[in-house]
Short mmCIF file of C-alpha atoms in Angstrom, two decimals:
data_model
loop_
_atom_site.label_atom_id
_atom_site.label_comp_id
_atom_site.label_asym_id
_atom_site.label_seq_id
_atom_site.Cartn_x
_atom_site.Cartn_y
_atom_site.Cartn_z
CA MET O 1 0.06 0.05 -0.06
CA THR O 2 1.37 3.07 -0.86
CA ALA O 3 -0.55 5.98 -0.72
CA GLU O 4 -1.61 8.49 2.07
CA ALA O 5 -4.28 8.09 3.93
CA THR O 6 -6.31 10.68 4.85
CA GLU O 7 -9.96 11.98 5.62
CA LYS O 8 -10.19 13.80 2.27
CA SER O 9 -9.13 11.09 -0.28
CA ARG O 10 -10.47 10.19 -3.33
CA CYS O 11 -12.29 7.02 -4.02
CA LEU O 12 -11.13 5.85 -7.38
CA ILE O 13 -12.36 2.89 -9.24
CA THR O 14 -11.30 1.54 -12.88
CA VAL O 15 -14.43 -0.05 -13.81
CA ASN O 16 -14.25 -1.54 -17.45
CA GLY O 17 -11.13 0.43 -18.83
CA THR O 18 -12.27 3.72 -17.67
CA VAL O 19 -11.84 5.55 -13.90
CA ARG O 20 -14.64 6.79 -11.76
CA GLU O 21 -14.94 8.00 -8.93
CA PHE O 22 -16.98 6.74 -5.99
CA ASP O 23 -18.48 9.77 -3.56
CA GLY O 24 -21.50 8.47 -2.30
CA PRO O 25 -22.74 7.78 1.67
CA THR O 26 -19.28 4.05 2.83
CA HIS O 27 -22.40 1.91 3.21
CA THR O 28 -23.07 1.98 -0.46
CA ASN O 29 -22.53 -1.11 -2.21
CA ALA O 30 -20.58 -1.62 -5.44
CA LEU O 31 -24.62 -2.81 -6.92
CA ASP O 32 -25.99 1.14 -6.33
CA PHE O 33 -22.57 2.01 -7.24
CA LEU O 34 -22.54 0.39 -10.32
CA ARG O 35 -25.48 1.34 -11.75
CA THR O 36 -25.85 4.89 -10.61
CA GLN O 37 -23.20 4.52 -13.27
CA GLY O 38 -24.97 3.39 -16.12
CA LEU O 39 -23.79 -0.09 -15.59
CA ILE O 40 -27.14 -1.36 -15.07
CA GLY O 41 -26.44 -5.18 -16.06
CA CYS O 42 -26.18 -5.55 -12.24
CA LYS O 43 -28.98 -6.94 -10.99
CA GLU O 44 -30.37 -6.79 -7.55
CA GLY O 45 -32.03 -10.00 -6.62
CA CYS O 46 -31.57 -11.10 -3.68
CA ALA O 47 -29.38 -8.98 -1.91
CA GLU O 48 -27.55 -11.67 0.27
CA GLY O 49 -25.39 -12.94 -2.54
CA GLU O 50 -27.41 -16.63 -2.50
CA CYS O 51 -28.90 -15.56 -6.03
CA GLY O 52 -25.80 -13.89 -8.74
CA ALA O 53 -27.59 -11.79 -10.63
CA CYS O 54 -25.40 -9.07 -8.93
CA ALA O 55 -22.10 -10.55 -9.76
CA ILE O 56 -19.21 -9.09 -11.30
CA LEU O 57 -15.62 -9.53 -12.37
CA VAL O 58 -12.99 -8.09 -9.73
CA ALA O 59 -8.83 -7.93 -11.00
CA ARG O 60 -7.32 -9.91 -8.08
CA ALA O 61 -3.46 -10.82 -7.55
CA ASP O 62 -2.56 -14.19 -8.02
CA GLY O 63 1.10 -14.19 -7.39
CA GLU O 64 2.42 -11.96 -9.66
CA GLU O 65 -0.46 -12.37 -12.03
CA THR O 66 -3.77 -11.46 -11.86
CA ARG O 67 -6.45 -13.49 -11.17
CA TRP O 68 -10.37 -12.87 -13.06
CA THR O 69 -12.59 -13.68 -9.70
CA ALA O 70 -16.40 -12.99 -9.99
CA VAL O 71 -17.98 -11.66 -6.63
CA ASN O 72 -21.22 -10.40 -5.72
CA ALA O 73 -21.28 -7.43 -6.03
CA CYS O 74 -24.10 -6.70 -4.16
CA LEU O 75 -22.23 -7.67 -0.71
CA LEU O 76 -18.85 -5.75 -2.04
CA PRO O 77 -18.96 -2.53 -0.30
CA ALA O 78 -18.46 0.21 -3.24
CA ALA O 79 -15.13 1.89 -1.40
CA ALA O 80 -13.30 -2.12 -1.07
CA LEU O 81 -12.35 -1.36 -4.48
CA ASP O 82 -10.92 2.18 -4.39
CA GLY O 83 -7.63 1.76 -6.49
CA GLN O 84 -9.42 -1.70 -7.94
CA GLU O 85 -10.00 -2.68 -11.65
CA VAL O 86 -13.62 -4.53 -12.37
CA LEU O 87 -15.17 -5.69 -15.16
CA THR O 88 -19.15 -5.69 -15.47
CA SER O 89 -20.74 -7.48 -18.26
CA GLU O 90 -21.31 -4.69 -20.48
CA GLY O 91 -17.09 -4.23 -20.34
CA LEU O 92 -16.92 -8.68 -21.75
CA GLY O 93 -18.07 -7.00 -25.24
CA SER O 94 -20.98 -5.12 -26.89
CA VAL O 95 -23.30 -5.81 -28.75
CA ASP O 96 -21.68 -5.10 -32.45
CA ASP O 97 -19.23 -7.27 -30.56
CA LEU O 98 -20.17 -10.09 -28.04
CA HIS O 99 -17.53 -12.08 -25.82
CA PRO O 100 -17.55 -15.59 -26.27
CA VAL O 101 -18.95 -16.12 -23.52
CA GLN O 102 -21.97 -13.88 -24.19
CA GLU O 103 -22.21 -15.31 -27.91
CA GLU O 104 -22.20 -18.79 -26.73
CA MET O 105 -25.12 -18.18 -23.87
CA ALA O 106 -27.11 -16.44 -27.19
CA GLN O 107 -26.49 -19.37 -29.03
CA ARG O 108 -27.57 -22.43 -27.29
CA GLY O 109 -30.50 -20.01 -26.13
CA GLY O 110 -29.26 -19.48 -22.36
CA SER O 111 -31.35 -16.59 -21.97
CA GLN O 112 -35.21 -15.80 -21.82
CA CYS O 113 -36.38 -12.41 -19.37
CA GLY O 114 -32.44 -11.62 -18.99
CA TYR O 115 -32.58 -10.30 -15.80
CA CYS O 116 -30.36 -13.23 -14.55
CA THR O 117 -28.23 -13.25 -17.33
CA PRO O 118 -25.37 -10.54 -16.82
CA GLY O 119 -24.91 -12.15 -13.79
CA PHE O 120 -24.40 -15.66 -14.32
CA ILE O 121 -22.08 -14.21 -17.56
CA CYS O 122 -19.44 -12.61 -15.56
CA SER O 123 -19.01 -15.79 -13.54
CA MET O 124 -19.24 -17.60 -16.88
CA ALA O 125 -15.94 -15.53 -17.86
CA ALA O 126 -13.65 -16.24 -14.30
CA GLU O 127 -13.69 -19.63 -15.05
CA TYR O 128 -13.61 -19.01 -19.08
CA TYR O 129 -10.23 -16.84 -18.24
CA ARG O 130 -9.40 -19.18 -14.96
CA PRO O 131 -6.00 -20.36 -15.30
CA GLU O 132 -5.79 -23.92 -14.05
CA ARG O 133 -9.00 -24.49 -16.00
CA PRO O 134 -8.11 -27.91 -18.11
CA THR O 135 -8.96 -27.28 -21.91
CA ASP O 136 -7.14 -30.74 -22.97
CA ALA O 137 -10.03 -33.55 -22.94
CA ALA O 138 -8.51 -35.71 -21.32
CA GLN O 139 -7.29 -33.75 -17.97
CA ALA O 140 -11.37 -32.39 -17.89
CA LEU O 141 -12.09 -36.07 -17.46
CA GLU O 142 -10.65 -36.53 -15.08
CA SER O 143 -11.13 -34.07 -12.87
CA SER O 144 -14.36 -34.22 -13.94
CA GLU O 145 -15.69 -36.61 -10.87
CA GLU O 146 -15.17 -33.60 -8.15
CA HIS O 147 -15.57 -30.94 -10.53
CA HIS O 148 -18.32 -31.68 -12.74
CA CYS O 149 -15.85 -30.42 -15.11
CA GLY O 150 -16.85 -30.85 -18.89
CA PRO O 151 -15.51 -31.82 -21.94
CA ASN O 152 -13.49 -28.46 -22.19
CA GLY O 153 -12.26 -28.44 -18.43
CA PHE O 154 -15.56 -25.96 -17.23
CA ASP O 155 -15.93 -26.83 -13.44
CA LEU O 156 -20.03 -26.11 -13.90
CA HIS O 157 -19.32 -25.44 -9.24
CA ALA O 158 -18.25 -21.88 -10.71
CA LEU O 159 -22.15 -21.07 -11.33
CA SER O 160 -23.16 -22.88 -7.74
CA GLY O 161 -24.16 -19.00 -6.24
CA ASN O 162 -26.13 -18.28 -9.34
CA LEU O 163 -29.57 -19.35 -10.50
CA CYS O 164 -31.97 -19.25 -12.95
CA ARG O 165 -35.87 -19.07 -12.84
CA CYS O 166 -36.68 -18.95 -16.21
CA THR O 167 -34.66 -20.69 -18.84
CA GLY O 168 -33.59 -23.94 -16.99
CA TYR O 169 -30.08 -25.06 -16.88
CA ARG O 170 -29.36 -26.88 -19.06
CA PRO O 171 -29.40 -24.70 -22.37
CA ILE O 172 -26.42 -22.49 -19.83
CA LYS O 173 -24.13 -25.86 -19.39
CA ASP O 174 -24.25 -26.54 -23.53
CA ALA O 175 -22.50 -22.18 -23.05
CA ALA O 176 -19.81 -23.46 -20.76
CA TYR O 177 -19.47 -26.78 -21.85
CA ALA O 178 -18.73 -24.69 -25.77
CA LEU O 179 -16.38 -22.65 -24.64
CA GLY O 180 -12.79 -23.05 -26.10
CA GLU O 181 -9.84 -21.03 -24.50
CA PRO O 182 -9.11 -16.99 -24.93
CA GLU O 183 -7.83 -15.82 -28.21
CA THR O 184 -4.86 -14.59 -28.51
CA ASP O 185 -5.51 -10.97 -29.18
CA ASP O 186 -8.02 -11.56 -25.89
CA ALA O 187 -6.78 -8.41 -24.01
CA ILE O 188 -9.46 -9.71 -20.88
CA ALA O 189 -7.01 -12.40 -20.88
CA ALA O 190 -3.39 -10.94 -21.36
CA ARG O 191 -4.40 -8.92 -18.60
CA ARG O 192 -3.58 -12.10 -16.68
CA ARG O 193 -0.62 -11.90 -17.23
CA GLN O 194 0.17 -8.04 -15.60
CA PRO O 195 0.34 -8.09 -11.35
CA ALA O 196 -3.03 -7.49 -10.11
CA PRO O 197 -3.39 -3.47 -8.59
CA ALA O 198 -1.62 -3.69 -5.12
CA ALA O 199 -3.99 -2.42 -2.16
CA VAL O 200 -4.10 1.40 -1.08
CA SER O 201 -4.76 2.86 1.45
CA THR O 202 -8.79 4.44 1.81
CA ASP O 203 -10.14 6.87 4.78
CA ILE O 204 -12.91 8.06 3.47
CA LEU O 205 -15.59 10.55 6.04
CA ARG O 206 -19.16 10.49 4.27
CA ALA O 207 -22.59 11.68 4.79
CA ASP O 208 -25.31 9.67 4.81
CA THR O 209 -27.61 11.09 2.84
CA PRO O 210 -31.41 10.18 4.09
CA THR O 211 -30.05 10.15 8.04
CA GLY O 212 -26.94 13.13 8.05
CA GLN O 213 -25.43 10.61 9.39
CA LEU O 214 -21.33 10.66 8.83
CA GLY O 215 -19.82 6.76 8.81
CA ARG O 216 -15.36 6.45 8.12
CA TYR O 217 -14.34 4.00 5.95
CA ARG O 218 -10.44 2.66 6.29
CA ARG O 219 -8.40 0.17 4.94
CA PRO O 220 -5.13 1.07 6.92
CA ALA O 221 -1.33 0.58 5.28
CA ASN O 222 -0.69 -1.96 7.72
CA LEU O 223 -1.82 -4.65 11.16
CA PHE O 224 -0.29 -1.77 13.13
CA GLU O 225 -2.25 0.93 11.80
CA THR O 226 -4.69 -0.92 12.48
CA LEU O 227 -4.46 -2.14 15.95
CA ARG O 228 -3.62 1.35 16.51
CA ILE O 229 -7.10 2.39 15.12
CA LEU O 230 -8.60 -0.66 17.20
CA ALA O 231 -7.21 0.44 19.92
CA ASP O 232 -8.26 3.57 20.62
CA GLU O 233 -11.83 3.02 18.95
CA PRO O 234 -12.85 -0.77 19.84
CA ASP O 235 -16.54 -0.80 18.99
CA ALA O 236 -15.35 0.09 15.13
CA LEU O 237 -17.31 -2.49 12.44
CA VAL O 238 -14.09 -4.83 11.51
CA LEU O 239 -14.37 -5.48 7.98
CA ALA O 240 -13.56 -8.40 5.71
CA GLY O 241 -14.86 -10.18 2.78
CA GLY O 242 -18.51 -8.26 3.52
CA THR O 243 -20.29 -11.38 2.78
CA ASP O 244 -22.17 -11.19 6.23
CA TRP O 245 -21.97 -7.64 7.06
CA GLY O 246 -23.29 -6.95 3.63
CA VAL O 247 -26.53 -9.30 3.98
CA GLU O 248 -26.76 -6.29 7.36
CA VAL O 249 -26.78 -3.86 5.55
CA ASN O 250 -28.60 -4.18 2.90
CA ILE O 251 -31.66 -6.42 4.92
CA LYS O 252 -31.64 -4.57 7.85
CA GLY O 253 -30.42 -0.95 7.10
CA THR O 254 -27.35 -1.62 9.49
CA ARG O 255 -25.64 1.28 9.23
CA ALA O 256 -21.91 1.30 11.11
CA ARG O 257 -20.14 4.85 11.94
CA SER O 258 -16.42 3.15 11.81
CA VAL O 259 -15.68 0.82 9.45
CA VAL O 260 -11.46 -0.66 9.56
CA ALA O 261 -11.52 -2.97 6.39
CA ILE O 262 -8.63 -4.93 6.70
CA ASP O 263 -9.62 -7.97 3.80
CA ARG O 264 -6.00 -6.59 2.05
CA LEU O 265 -3.24 -6.63 4.84
CA GLU O 266 -0.78 -8.58 3.78
CA GLU O 267 -0.03 -9.53 7.60
CA LEU O 268 -3.32 -11.15 7.34
CA ARG O 269 -2.53 -13.30 3.91
CA GLN O 270 0.27 -15.32 5.09
CA ILE O 271 0.63 -19.57 4.87
CA ILE O 272 3.51 -20.00 7.86
CA GLU O 273 4.40 -24.20 7.35
CA THR O 274 6.71 -25.30 10.61
CA PRO O 275 7.10 -28.40 11.97
CA ASP O 276 4.93 -28.28 14.22
CA HIS O 277 1.64 -27.15 12.86
CA ILE O 278 0.01 -25.00 9.53
CA GLU O 279 -0.49 -21.21 10.22
CA ILE O 280 -2.97 -19.54 7.92
CA GLY O 281 -4.01 -16.02 7.73
CA ALA O 282 -6.76 -15.04 8.61
CA ALA O 283 -7.60 -12.47 5.75
CA LEU O 284 -7.25 -14.88 3.17
CA THR O 285 -10.61 -16.60 0.68
CA LEU O 286 -11.91 -19.67 1.05
CA SER O 287 -10.97 -19.79 -2.76
CA GLU O 288 -7.83 -18.38 -1.95
CA LEU O 289 -7.14 -21.25 0.87
CA GLU O 290 -8.73 -24.31 -1.97
CA ARG O 291 -6.26 -23.29 -4.34
CA THR O 292 -3.53 -23.01 -2.48
CA LEU O 293 -2.89 -25.86 -0.29
CA ASP O 294 -4.10 -27.49 -2.70
CA GLY O 295 -5.29 -30.72 -0.96
CA LYS O 296 -2.64 -30.02 2.22
CA ILE O 297 -5.22 -30.13 4.57
CA PRO O 298 -7.42 -32.84 3.73
CA LEU O 299 -10.25 -32.12 5.85
CA LEU O 300 -10.71 -28.78 4.26
CA ALA O 301 -10.86 -29.36 0.81
CA LYS O 302 -13.75 -31.86 1.50
CA LEU O 303 -15.55 -28.59 3.71
CA PHE O 304 -14.57 -26.09 0.79
CA PRO O 305 -16.92 -27.70 -2.00
CA GLN O 306 -19.97 -27.10 0.58
CA PHE O 307 -19.40 -23.50 1.75
CA ALA O 308 -21.86 -22.02 0.27
CA SER O 309 -21.35 -20.90 -3.70
CA ARG O 310 -18.12 -20.30 -5.65
CA LEU O 311 -19.58 -16.36 -5.74
CA ILE O 312 -18.99 -16.15 -1.81
CA ARG O 313 -16.33 -18.64 -1.51
CA ASN O 314 -14.61 -15.87 -3.34
CA GLY O 315 -15.48 -12.76 -0.82
CA ALA O 316 -15.71 -15.05 2.64
CA THR O 317 -12.22 -15.25 4.06
CA ILE O 318 -11.28 -17.92 7.21
CA GLY O 319 -11.18 -15.43 9.72
CA GLY O 320 -14.46 -13.32 9.05
CA ASN O 321 -16.06 -17.29 9.14
CA LEU O 322 -15.01 -17.35 12.52
CA GLY O 323 -15.26 -13.49 13.87
CA THR O 324 -18.73 -13.22 13.25
CA GLY O 325 -19.40 -15.99 16.14
CA SER O 326 -22.23 -17.56 14.23
CA PRO O 327 -23.06 -21.11 15.30
CA ILE O 328 -24.01 -21.90 12.24
CA GLY O 329 -21.11 -21.35 10.33
CA ASP O 330 -19.26 -23.82 8.49
CA THR O 331 -15.27 -23.29 9.38
CA PRO O 332 -16.16 -24.16 13.41
CA PRO O 333 -16.56 -27.91 12.92
CA ALA O 334 -14.39 -29.04 10.83
CA LEU O 335 -11.48 -26.43 12.56
CA LEU O 336 -12.59 -27.91 16.08
CA ALA O 337 -11.91 -31.32 14.74
CA LEU O 338 -8.09 -30.25 13.59
CA GLU O 339 -8.23 -28.47 16.97
CA ALA O 340 -7.74 -25.21 15.46
CA GLU O 341 -5.80 -22.52 18.02
CA LEU O 342 -5.85 -18.66 16.85
CA VAL O 343 -3.98 -16.13 17.04
CA LEU O 344 -5.59 -12.69 18.43
CA THR O 345 -3.60 -9.70 18.50
CA GLY O 346 -3.80 -6.07 19.79
CA ALA O 347 -1.68 -3.26 20.90
CA SER O 348 -0.92 -5.24 23.41
CA GLY O 349 -0.06 -8.47 21.84
CA ARG O 350 -0.32 -11.07 20.95
CA ARG O 351 -2.03 -14.50 22.38
CA VAL O 352 -3.04 -18.58 20.82
CA VAL O 353 -6.57 -19.52 21.77
CA PRO O 354 -7.29 -22.81 21.66
CA LEU O 355 -10.72 -22.80 18.96
CA ALA O 356 -12.55 -25.16 21.96
CA ASP O 357 -12.33 -22.44 24.18
CA TYR O 358 -13.05 -19.47 21.68
CA PHE O 359 -17.05 -19.42 21.31
CA THR O 360 -18.78 -17.79 24.89
CA GLY O 361 -22.11 -18.34 24.25
CA TYR O 362 -24.31 -17.12 21.34
CA ARG O 363 -22.07 -15.13 18.44
CA GLN O 364 -19.86 -14.35 22.10
CA THR O 365 -16.47 -15.15 22.58
CA VAL O 366 -13.20 -14.35 24.36
CA ARG O 367 -12.04 -11.90 21.53
CA GLN O 368 -11.59 -8.56 23.21
CA PRO O 369 -12.49 -5.38 21.84
CA GLY O 370 -9.61 -4.06 20.00
CA GLU O 371 -8.62 -7.76 19.28
CA LEU O 372 -7.94 -9.93 16.00
CA ILE O 373 -7.94 -13.05 14.88
CA THR O 374 -4.41 -12.93 12.50
CA ALA O 375 -3.95 -15.81 11.44
CA ILE O 376 -5.53 -19.91 12.49
CA ARG O 377 -3.15 -23.03 14.22
CA ILE O 378 -3.73 -26.07 13.14
CA PRO O 379 -1.85 -28.59 14.31
CA SER O 380 0.84 -31.52 13.30
CA PRO O 381 0.32 -34.55 12.07
CA LEU O 382 -3.39 -34.24 10.56
CA ALA O 383 -5.68 -36.56 11.26
CA GLU O 384 -5.66 -40.08 8.15
CA LEU O 385 -9.28 -40.54 8.48
CA THR O 386 -11.32 -37.14 7.86
CA SER O 387 -14.89 -35.76 7.13
CA PHE O 388 -17.13 -33.07 6.76
CA GLN O 389 -20.88 -33.71 6.62
CA LYS O 390 -23.59 -31.11 6.29
CA ILE O 391 -26.70 -31.33 6.06
CA ALA O 392 -29.16 -28.27 4.46
CA LYS O 393 -32.02 -28.09 2.34
CA ARG O 394 -30.01 -27.28 -0.81
CA ARG O 395 -26.39 -29.18 -2.22
CA PHE O 396 -24.86 -25.24 -2.46
CA ASP O 397 -25.41 -22.23 -1.60
CA ASP O 398 -27.56 -23.02 1.73
CA ILE O 399 -27.21 -22.69 5.14
CA SER O 400 -25.55 -25.88 7.57
CA SER O 401 -28.85 -26.94 9.53
CA VAL O 402 -25.68 -29.90 10.76
CA ALA O 403 -22.44 -29.46 10.36
CA ILE O 404 -19.62 -32.52 11.64
CA GLY O 405 -15.92 -32.32 11.14
CA TYR O 406 -14.23 -35.13 12.05
CA ALA O 407 -10.72 -36.63 12.93
CA VAL O 408 -10.04 -39.85 13.59
CA SER O 409 -6.91 -42.24 13.87
CA VAL O 410 -6.82 -45.50 13.82
CA SER O 411 -3.90 -48.21 14.76
CA ASP O 412 -4.08 -51.67 14.53
CA GLY O 413 -8.22 -51.39 13.79
CA LEU O 414 -7.71 -50.08 17.83
CA ILE O 415 -9.32 -46.44 17.36
CA THR O 416 -6.68 -43.52 19.47
CA LYS O 417 -7.96 -40.60 18.78
CA ALA O 418 -11.07 -38.73 18.07
CA ARG O 419 -12.19 -35.35 17.44
CA ILE O 420 -15.34 -34.51 16.68
CA GLY O 421 -16.74 -30.44 15.58
CA LEU O 422 -20.23 -29.90 15.05
CA GLY O 423 -21.98 -26.96 13.44
CA GLY O 424 -26.01 -25.73 14.18
CA VAL O 425 -26.99 -28.09 16.68
CA ALA O 426 -26.70 -25.24 20.21
CA ALA O 427 -25.47 -21.91 21.34
CA THR O 428 -22.44 -21.85 19.68
CA PRO O 429 -20.00 -24.54 17.70
CA LEU O 430 -18.85 -27.56 20.21
CA ARG O 431 -16.57 -30.28 20.33
CA ALA O 432 -18.54 -33.59 21.01
CA THR O 433 -16.87 -35.18 23.79
CA ALA O 434 -18.84 -37.81 25.15
CA THR O 435 -18.87 -39.42 22.04
CA GLU O 436 -14.54 -38.47 21.14
CA ALA O 437 -14.77 -40.01 24.77
CA ALA O 438 -16.90 -43.50 23.30
CA LEU O 439 -15.08 -43.48 20.60
CA GLU O 440 -11.35 -43.44 21.53
CA GLY O 441 -9.00 -46.51 22.73
CA LYS O 442 -11.55 -48.68 21.15
CA GLU O 443 -11.90 -51.29 18.26
CA TRP O 444 -12.94 -49.31 14.98
CA SER O 445 -16.22 -52.34 14.03
CA LEU O 446 -19.87 -51.10 13.39
CA GLU O 447 -20.12 -52.46 17.05
CA THR O 448 -17.92 -49.15 18.78
CA ILE O 449 -19.48 -46.92 16.10
CA ARG O 450 -23.27 -47.91 16.81
CA ALA O 451 -22.88 -47.44 20.54
CA ALA O 452 -20.73 -44.21 20.18
CA ALA O 453 -23.12 -42.97 17.59
CA GLU O 454 -26.34 -43.45 20.46
CA ILE O 455 -24.43 -40.56 22.44
CA MET O 456 -23.69 -38.33 19.96
CA GLY O 457 -27.21 -38.05 19.36
CA ASP O 458 -27.75 -36.37 22.50
CA GLU O 459 -24.12 -34.58 21.45
CA GLY O 460 -25.23 -30.46 21.83
CA THR O 461 -28.51 -28.97 22.35
CA PRO O 462 -30.15 -29.64 19.71
CA MET O 463 -32.93 -26.50 18.49
CA ASP O 464 -36.13 -26.59 16.46
CA ASP O 465 -35.99 -23.94 14.42
CA HIS O 466 -37.21 -22.93 10.77
CA ARG O 467 -34.27 -24.70 9.18
CA ALA O 468 -34.97 -27.78 11.40
CA SER O 469 -36.38 -29.45 13.82
CA SER O 470 -34.80 -31.15 17.30
CA ARG O 471 -36.06 -34.76 16.34
CA TYR O 472 -33.74 -34.35 13.10
CA ARG O 473 -31.10 -32.65 14.31
CA LYS O 474 -30.65 -35.40 16.68
CA ALA O 475 -32.01 -38.13 13.96
CA MET O 476 -28.81 -36.66 11.72
CA LEU O 477 -25.94 -36.15 14.64
CA ALA O 478 -26.30 -40.51 14.89
CA SER O 479 -26.60 -41.66 11.74
CA SER O 480 -23.80 -39.25 10.78
CA LEU O 481 -20.95 -41.45 13.04
CA GLU O 482 -22.46 -44.45 11.05
CA ARG O 483 -22.21 -42.51 7.74
CA PHE O 484 -18.59 -41.93 8.77
CA TYR O 485 -17.17 -44.96 9.34
CA ALA O 486 -19.24 -46.36 5.43
CA GLN O 487 -17.31 -43.88 4.25
CA GLN O 488 -13.89 -44.78 6.21
CA LEU O 489 -14.20 -48.01 4.71
CA PRO O 490 -12.21 -48.02 2.25
CA ASN O 491 -8.90 -45.93 3.73
CA THR O 492 -8.66 -48.63 6.65
CA GLY O 493 -8.53 -51.83 5.17
CA PHE O 494 -12.29 -53.29 5.43
CA SER O 495 -14.38 -53.91 2.84
CA LYS O 496 -18.43 -52.89 3.14
CA GLY O 497 -19.79 -55.87 2.72
CA GLU O 498 -17.93 -57.51 5.33
CA GLN O 499 -18.13 -54.51 8.01
CA LEU O 500 -22.04 -53.90 7.53
CA ALA O 501 -22.56 -57.32 6.83
#
C-alpha cells in the first residue's frame, strides 16, 4: 500500500477500463454504485449473495499475475474497490462484438427474461479465464468427478451461486461446455499476465443522505496502523469479505459509523508451515485457501466445495467466518475437529487461544475489544481419517441445519484419537467430547460406532427452528457417525460387505 490516507482522500475505481470516482455514503455497495454509473447489467435479485444476478469481475492478485475473480456486488462495499479494477458484463463485450461467453449463451438459448444473465456471464467468464482450467479433454475427464467439469474443463461449480428462474440450466450448461480457449488477441486474457492493482490506503468520511449521519471507511496500510485504530476505537466495525455484514446492510438497513477494512492486509494473508503446525492468515478467502493448500489439509479440502457458493467463497475469509461467532458457520466444525488454535492480536500483543475455548455464547467469544483474529493454526500431524458432513436443504449455497467435522486416527484396528466438531446444534459450535471419549481406545468396528452413535445423538442441545426440528437434528447426528464409518472403510482395509453385514 503506497497511498497516504487522509479523511479527504478520493475513492477511484477503474470500471471497464475507465476510472470512475465513488463519492457516495460509505455503506453503499458496489452494485448500487455501478448502477448509478449507468452500468445496469448488474441486478439486485436477493440482496443476500444467493442469486448471483449482481456478479462482477474483480482483478485479484494471483502471485505476480492477475486472476479475474467473480464476486457478489451486492455484498461488497464500493469503497472496498478503491484503486481496484472491475469488469461488468458491459465491459466483456458489446452488441456488435460479443464476448465468447455472451455469444454461446445467445446461440444456445441460455437466456429468456435476461434478469440473471449478466451475472451468469460474469461467473462464466471467471471460469473461462481460470488459469488452471484443463482444456485438454483427457485432463478434463480426470477432474470431472470432483468438479463436474465438461469436456472443455469448464467447472459447473463456478455457477453454483447463480440462480435462473425461467430458462432452465441445460442451455446454460451447453453454453458453458461449448467454450474454447481465449484467443491470442483477447485483451482480458492478456491482462492476467500483469500484476493486479495493489491495495491502497483508504480513508473516506461521508454523510448518509437520508439521516445525515457520518460514516467513515478506512483501509489501513498495515497491521500496526489497524491495531492503533482499534485501540482508539474498539467499537469500530472490522470488515473482511463483507459476505455477512453486507446482508445486514441490505436487509436490515444496518449502518456503521466507523468501518476498518482488513481484507487486504498482507500480514493477514500468509500461509506459514512449521514442523508443528500450519498457520493460515485470517484474511485469506476460502477460494484462495482452496487453491493454495491444494489438498494439504484433507478435511478442509472436503469442506471448501460445500461452503456456500463460488461467488461467496471468492469473498468470504476464514477469519471472518470465525469472527462472527455464528453457531452455523461451516468452518468451525472442521477446525474444531482439527484442534485449531486462533492467534488473537491487539495493541498490547498477541495470544493463542484453542478454538474449543473461543466461543462463549451465542455470537459471543473471548476476543477482546481491539483484538483481531490474525491467523488460524492447525497442529501437525493430521488425522488419517477425515470427513465433513453438511446437512442442508440445498446441496450448494445454503446454511447448514447440522454440520459435522471428523478427524480420527486408527492404528492396528483401534481408534487412537477422535475429534468431532459440531455446528448448528447449540448456541455455539462445539466438540462432541462425550462421543470422542466413547470412541477412543475402542475397536474400529460397527459395534463401536453404533454404541457411540447413541451418545452422538444427544450431543449439544439441538433446537427447533425454521431449518430443522430438534428431533431431526438428533437423528442426523446419530446417523452421521455411521455414515462416516462407511465412508472410511476403504481407507482402513475393510470392505463394506465385511463390516456392514
